[in-house]
Amino acid sequence: DTGVSQNPRHKITKRGQNVTFRCDPISEHNRLYWYRQTLGQGPEFLTYFQNEAQLEKSRLLSDRFSAERPKGSFSTLEIQRTEQGDSAMYLCASSFYNMGETQYFGPGTRLLVL
Amino acid sequence: GESVGLHLPTLSVQEGDNSIINCAYSNSASDYFIWYKQESGKGPQFIIDIRSNMDKRQGQRVTVLLNKTVKHLSLQIAATQPGDSAVYFCAETDNNDMRFGAGTRLTVKP
């Protein structure tokens, strides 16, 4: 499968715990995006990388959220001290800049905070 | 149309009919528009895109129309099939970030 992959697909955690999600983009794509999607809503942009540089992070929901893409390939999204309101689907997408901005999405990680 | 919370706009069509899903966008600087299809439990799937220098683009069974004057985008699906049942999102970008509409749930009746 050469599409965007995300792990884990599902995560249940207790309030206050830290969680980390991983995204592996399409291999030749240089841009990687993170979104959050709550039930009945469209994806909400959080942050994106071009190669290893994080070009936009002001939309991260709070300072409990952070993302990395250390080698310009896979990325991780970490949520510290999770809250029940963090329960959502976290989507990753990738694209190849300069060849249109079509973003291809992964299957998402569904987070449930108890 | 607009939606609030869990109340997605819905469209129900008969199998074989044509479907039209509408979307209003807000940013006049947006220059690239995409329609995505999302099935339950899956990530959004690219359907078709259009740049702001065009007003119509056709794909296989799908057509996107862009009216920049009124900031309106539509997706037409010809000969709708049961497999087309999903939530459809329009997205706009000005190359800084991508903004999604709330989505329209399409139900195809056999």
Short mmCIF file of C-alpha atoms in Angstrom, two decimals:
data_model
loop_
_atom_site.label_atom_id
_atom_site.label_comp_id
_atom_site.label_asym_id
_atom_site.label_seq_id
_atom_site.Cartn_x
_atom_site.Cartn_y
_atom_site.Cartn_z
CA ASP A 1 0.00 0.00 0.00
CA THR A 2 1.62 3.25 -1.12
CA GLY A 3 -0.94 5.59 0.45
CA VAL A 4 -0.75 7.59 3.66
CA SER A 5 -0.75 5.38 6.73
CA GLN A 6 -1.50 6.24 10.33
CA ASN A 7 -0.93 4.37 13.54
CA PRO A 8 -2.60 3.48 15.72
CA ARG A 9 -6.03 3.45 14.11
CA HIS A 10 -7.73 3.66 17.48
CA LYS A 11 -6.56 4.88 20.86
CA ILE A 12 -8.40 4.87 24.16
CA THR A 13 -6.72 6.70 27.00
CA LYS A 14 -7.52 8.13 30.39
CA ARG A 15 -7.70 11.85 30.99
CA GLY A 16 -4.31 13.28 31.86
CA GLN A 17 -2.28 10.74 29.90
CA ASN A 18 -0.05 11.63 26.96
CA VAL A 19 -0.66 10.12 23.53
CA THR A 20 1.41 10.06 20.36
CA PHE A 21 0.20 9.32 16.85
CA ARG A 22 2.32 8.51 13.84
CA CYS A 23 1.81 9.35 10.19
CA ASP A 24 3.74 7.94 7.25
CA PRO A 25 3.10 10.03 4.14
CA ILE A 26 3.29 9.00 0.51
CA SER A 27 7.02 8.61 0.02
CA GLU A 28 7.68 11.29 -2.57
CA HIS A 29 5.48 13.90 -0.88
CA ASN A 30 7.29 16.77 0.77
CA ARG A 31 4.33 18.31 2.61
CA LEU A 32 2.58 16.70 5.54
CA TYR A 33 -0.52 18.01 7.29
CA TRP A 34 -2.34 17.24 10.52
CA TYR A 35 -6.07 17.79 10.99
CA ARG A 36 -8.61 17.12 13.70
CA GLN A 37 -12.13 16.05 12.82
CA THR A 38 -15.02 15.90 15.25
CA LEU A 39 -18.31 14.20 14.55
CA GLY A 40 -20.37 15.93 11.91
CA GLN A 41 -17.69 18.45 11.03
CA GLY A 42 -15.13 18.84 8.31
CA PRO A 43 -11.44 18.39 9.09
CA GLU A 44 -9.90 21.27 11.04
CA PHE A 45 -6.36 22.20 10.08
CA LEU A 46 -3.77 21.98 12.87
CA THR A 47 -0.29 22.23 11.39
CA TYR A 48 1.85 21.33 8.42
CA PHE A 49 5.43 20.58 7.44
CA GLN A 50 7.39 21.07 4.29
CA ASN A 51 10.15 18.50 4.51
CA GLU A 52 11.29 18.76 8.15
CA ALA A 53 10.30 22.42 8.62
CA GLN A 54 7.07 23.15 10.46
CA LEU A 55 5.71 26.08 8.47
CA GLU A 56 2.51 26.70 10.36
CA LYS A 57 1.71 25.81 13.94
CA SER A 58 -0.41 28.66 15.18
CA ARG A 59 -3.51 26.56 14.63
CA LEU A 60 -2.49 23.88 17.08
CA LEU A 61 -5.28 23.81 19.60
CA SER A 62 -3.20 24.46 22.69
CA ASP A 63 0.34 24.12 23.98
CA ARG A 64 -0.52 20.55 24.88
CA PHE A 65 -0.35 19.74 21.16
CA SER A 66 2.95 19.37 19.36
CA ALA A 67 4.11 17.79 16.13
CA GLU A 68 7.45 16.75 14.72
CA ARG A 69 8.84 15.56 11.43
CA PRO A 70 12.50 15.10 12.28
CA LYS A 71 13.78 13.58 9.05
CA GLY A 72 11.25 14.98 6.65
CA SER A 73 9.52 11.63 6.27
CA PHE A 74 7.16 10.34 8.97
CA SER A 75 5.59 12.68 11.51
CA THR A 76 4.27 12.37 15.04
CA LEU A 77 1.53 14.32 16.76
CA GLU A 78 1.63 14.35 20.54
CA ILE A 79 -1.09 15.44 22.91
CA GLN A 80 0.00 15.91 26.49
CA ARG A 81 -2.32 15.76 29.50
CA THR A 82 -5.26 14.67 27.39
CA GLU A 83 -8.72 16.02 28.11
CA GLN A 84 -12.10 14.57 27.21
CA GLY A 85 -12.52 17.35 24.66
CA ASP A 86 -9.54 15.98 22.75
CA SER A 87 -11.63 12.99 21.70
CA ALA A 88 -11.79 13.16 17.91
CA MET A 89 -10.41 11.69 14.70
CA TYR A 90 -6.89 12.89 13.94
CA LEU A 91 -6.15 12.89 10.23
CA CYS A 92 -2.86 13.15 8.42
CA ALA A 93 -2.49 14.15 4.78
CA SER A 94 0.41 14.59 2.42
CA SER A 95 1.03 16.38 -0.85
CA PHE A 96 3.80 17.24 -3.27
CA TYR A 97 4.21 20.97 -3.35
CA ASN A 98 4.69 22.50 -6.79
CA MET A 99 2.57 19.84 -8.39
CA GLY A 100 -0.76 21.10 -7.20
CA GLU A 101 -1.90 21.02 -3.66
CA THR A 102 -4.02 17.91 -3.72
CA GLN A 103 -3.75 16.41 -0.28
CA TYR A 104 -4.12 12.69 0.13
CA PHE A 105 -5.45 11.60 3.48
CA GLY A 106 -4.69 8.67 5.69
CA PRO A 107 -7.38 6.64 7.45
CA GLY A 108 -7.04 8.63 10.66
CA THR A 109 -6.50 7.80 14.31
CA ARG A 110 -9.63 7.86 16.42
CA LEU A 111 -8.90 9.03 19.95
CA LEU A 112 -11.24 8.49 22.87
CA VAL A 113 -10.33 10.13 26.16
CA LEU A 114 -12.18 8.69 29.14
CA GLY B 1 -25.67 24.85 2.73
CA GLU B 2 -24.58 25.55 6.28
CA SER B 3 -24.75 23.09 9.10
CA VAL B 4 -24.40 23.32 12.83
CA GLY B 5 -23.00 20.59 15.02
CA LEU B 6 -24.21 17.15 14.04
CA HIS B 7 -26.87 18.32 11.62
CA LEU B 8 -25.19 17.80 8.28
CA PRO B 9 -27.10 18.92 5.22
CA THR B 10 -28.43 15.84 3.54
CA LEU B 11 -29.24 14.91 0.00
CA SER B 12 -31.17 11.79 -0.88
CA VAL B 13 -31.33 10.66 -4.49
CA GLN B 14 -32.54 7.66 -6.41
CA GLU B 15 -29.95 5.36 -7.93
CA GLY B 16 -29.28 6.46 -11.48
CA ASP B 17 -30.29 10.07 -10.93
CA ASN B 18 -27.84 12.94 -11.03
CA SER B 19 -26.72 14.58 -7.76
CA ILE B 20 -25.71 18.15 -7.14
CA ILE B 21 -23.94 19.10 -3.94
CA ASN B 22 -23.32 22.75 -3.20
CA CYS B 23 -20.76 24.60 -1.15
CA ALA B 24 -20.21 28.24 -0.29
CA TYR B 25 -16.69 29.38 0.52
CA SER B 26 -15.58 32.50 2.29
CA ASN B 27 -12.03 33.42 1.31
CA SER B 28 -11.85 35.40 -1.91
CA ALA B 29 -8.08 34.77 -1.96
CA SER B 30 -8.56 31.01 -2.25
CA ASP B 31 -7.22 29.80 -5.55
CA TYR B 32 -7.58 26.04 -5.36
CA PHE B 33 -10.67 24.02 -4.53
CA ILE B 34 -11.14 20.33 -3.92
CA TRP B 35 -14.01 17.98 -3.37
CA TYR B 36 -13.49 15.06 -1.02
CA LYS B 37 -15.64 12.03 -0.30
CA GLN B 38 -15.57 10.53 3.18
CA GLU B 39 -17.06 7.18 4.05
CA SER B 40 -17.75 6.21 7.61
CA GLY B 41 -14.58 5.48 9.57
CA LYS B 42 -12.26 6.46 6.73
CA GLY B 43 -10.19 9.47 5.81
CA PRO B 44 -11.35 11.89 3.11
CA GLN B 45 -10.77 10.66 -0.44
CA PHE B 46 -9.90 13.06 -3.25
CA ILE B 47 -12.54 13.28 -5.97
CA ILE B 48 -11.81 16.29 -8.16
CA ASP B 49 -10.16 19.68 -7.97
CA ILE B 50 -10.34 23.01 -9.77
CA ARG B 51 -8.15 26.11 -9.85
CA SER B 52 -9.52 29.61 -9.68
CA ASN B 53 -8.67 30.32 -13.31
CA MET B 54 -11.28 27.77 -14.39
CA ASP B 55 -15.02 27.63 -13.93
CA LYS B 56 -15.66 24.01 -14.84
CA ARG B 57 -13.77 20.76 -14.72
CA GLN B 58 -14.95 17.28 -15.56
CA GLY B 59 -13.84 13.91 -14.37
CA GLN B 60 -15.29 10.48 -14.63
CA ARG B 61 -18.98 10.89 -13.73
CA VAL B 62 -18.16 14.04 -11.73
CA THR B 63 -18.11 17.71 -12.65
CA VAL B 64 -17.05 20.64 -10.48
CA LEU B 65 -18.35 24.14 -11.15
CA LEU B 66 -16.78 27.23 -9.66
CA ASN B 67 -18.49 30.62 -9.48
CA LYS B 68 -16.00 33.06 -8.06
CA THR B 69 -18.41 35.97 -8.23
CA VAL B 70 -20.65 34.50 -5.56
CA LYS B 71 -17.98 32.23 -4.02
CA HIS B 72 -19.88 29.07 -4.78
CA LEU B 73 -18.68 25.60 -5.67
CA SER B 74 -20.75 22.64 -6.75
CA LEU B 75 -20.17 18.96 -7.39
CA GLN B 76 -22.29 17.13 -9.88
CA ILE B 77 -22.36 13.34 -9.87
CA ALA B 78 -23.88 11.71 -12.91
CA ALA B 79 -25.82 8.44 -12.67
CA THR B 80 -25.42 8.24 -8.90
CA GLN B 81 -24.68 4.78 -7.57
CA PRO B 82 -25.11 3.24 -4.09
CA GLY B 83 -21.34 3.36 -3.68
CA ASP B 84 -21.51 7.13 -3.91
CA SER B 85 -23.26 7.28 -0.53
CA ALA B 86 -20.93 9.21 1.77
CA VAL B 87 -20.28 12.64 3.23
CA TYR B 88 -18.89 15.10 0.69
CA PHE B 89 -16.68 18.01 1.72
CA CYS B 90 -15.55 20.96 -0.29
CA ALA B 91 -12.17 22.43 0.63
CA GLU B 92 -10.52 25.70 -0.32
CA THR B 93 -6.92 26.81 0.00
CA ASP B 94 -4.88 29.93 -0.64
CA ASN B 95 -1.70 27.86 -0.33
CA ASN B 96 -1.33 28.53 3.37
CA ASP B 97 -3.83 26.13 4.84
CA MET B 98 -6.87 24.22 3.74
CA ARG B 99 -10.34 24.96 5.03
CA PHE B 100 -13.14 22.45 4.83
CA GLY B 101 -16.85 23.00 4.73
CA ALA B 102 -19.10 21.13 7.12
CA GLY B 103 -20.05 18.49 4.57
CA THR B 104 -23.15 17.12 2.91
CA ARG B 105 -24.37 13.59 3.47
CA LEU B 106 -25.43 11.92 0.23
CA THR B 107 -27.71 8.92 0.47
CA VAL B 108 -28.46 6.90 -2.64
CA LYS B 109 -31.65 4.89 -2.60
CA PRO B 110 -31.66 1.69 -4.66
#
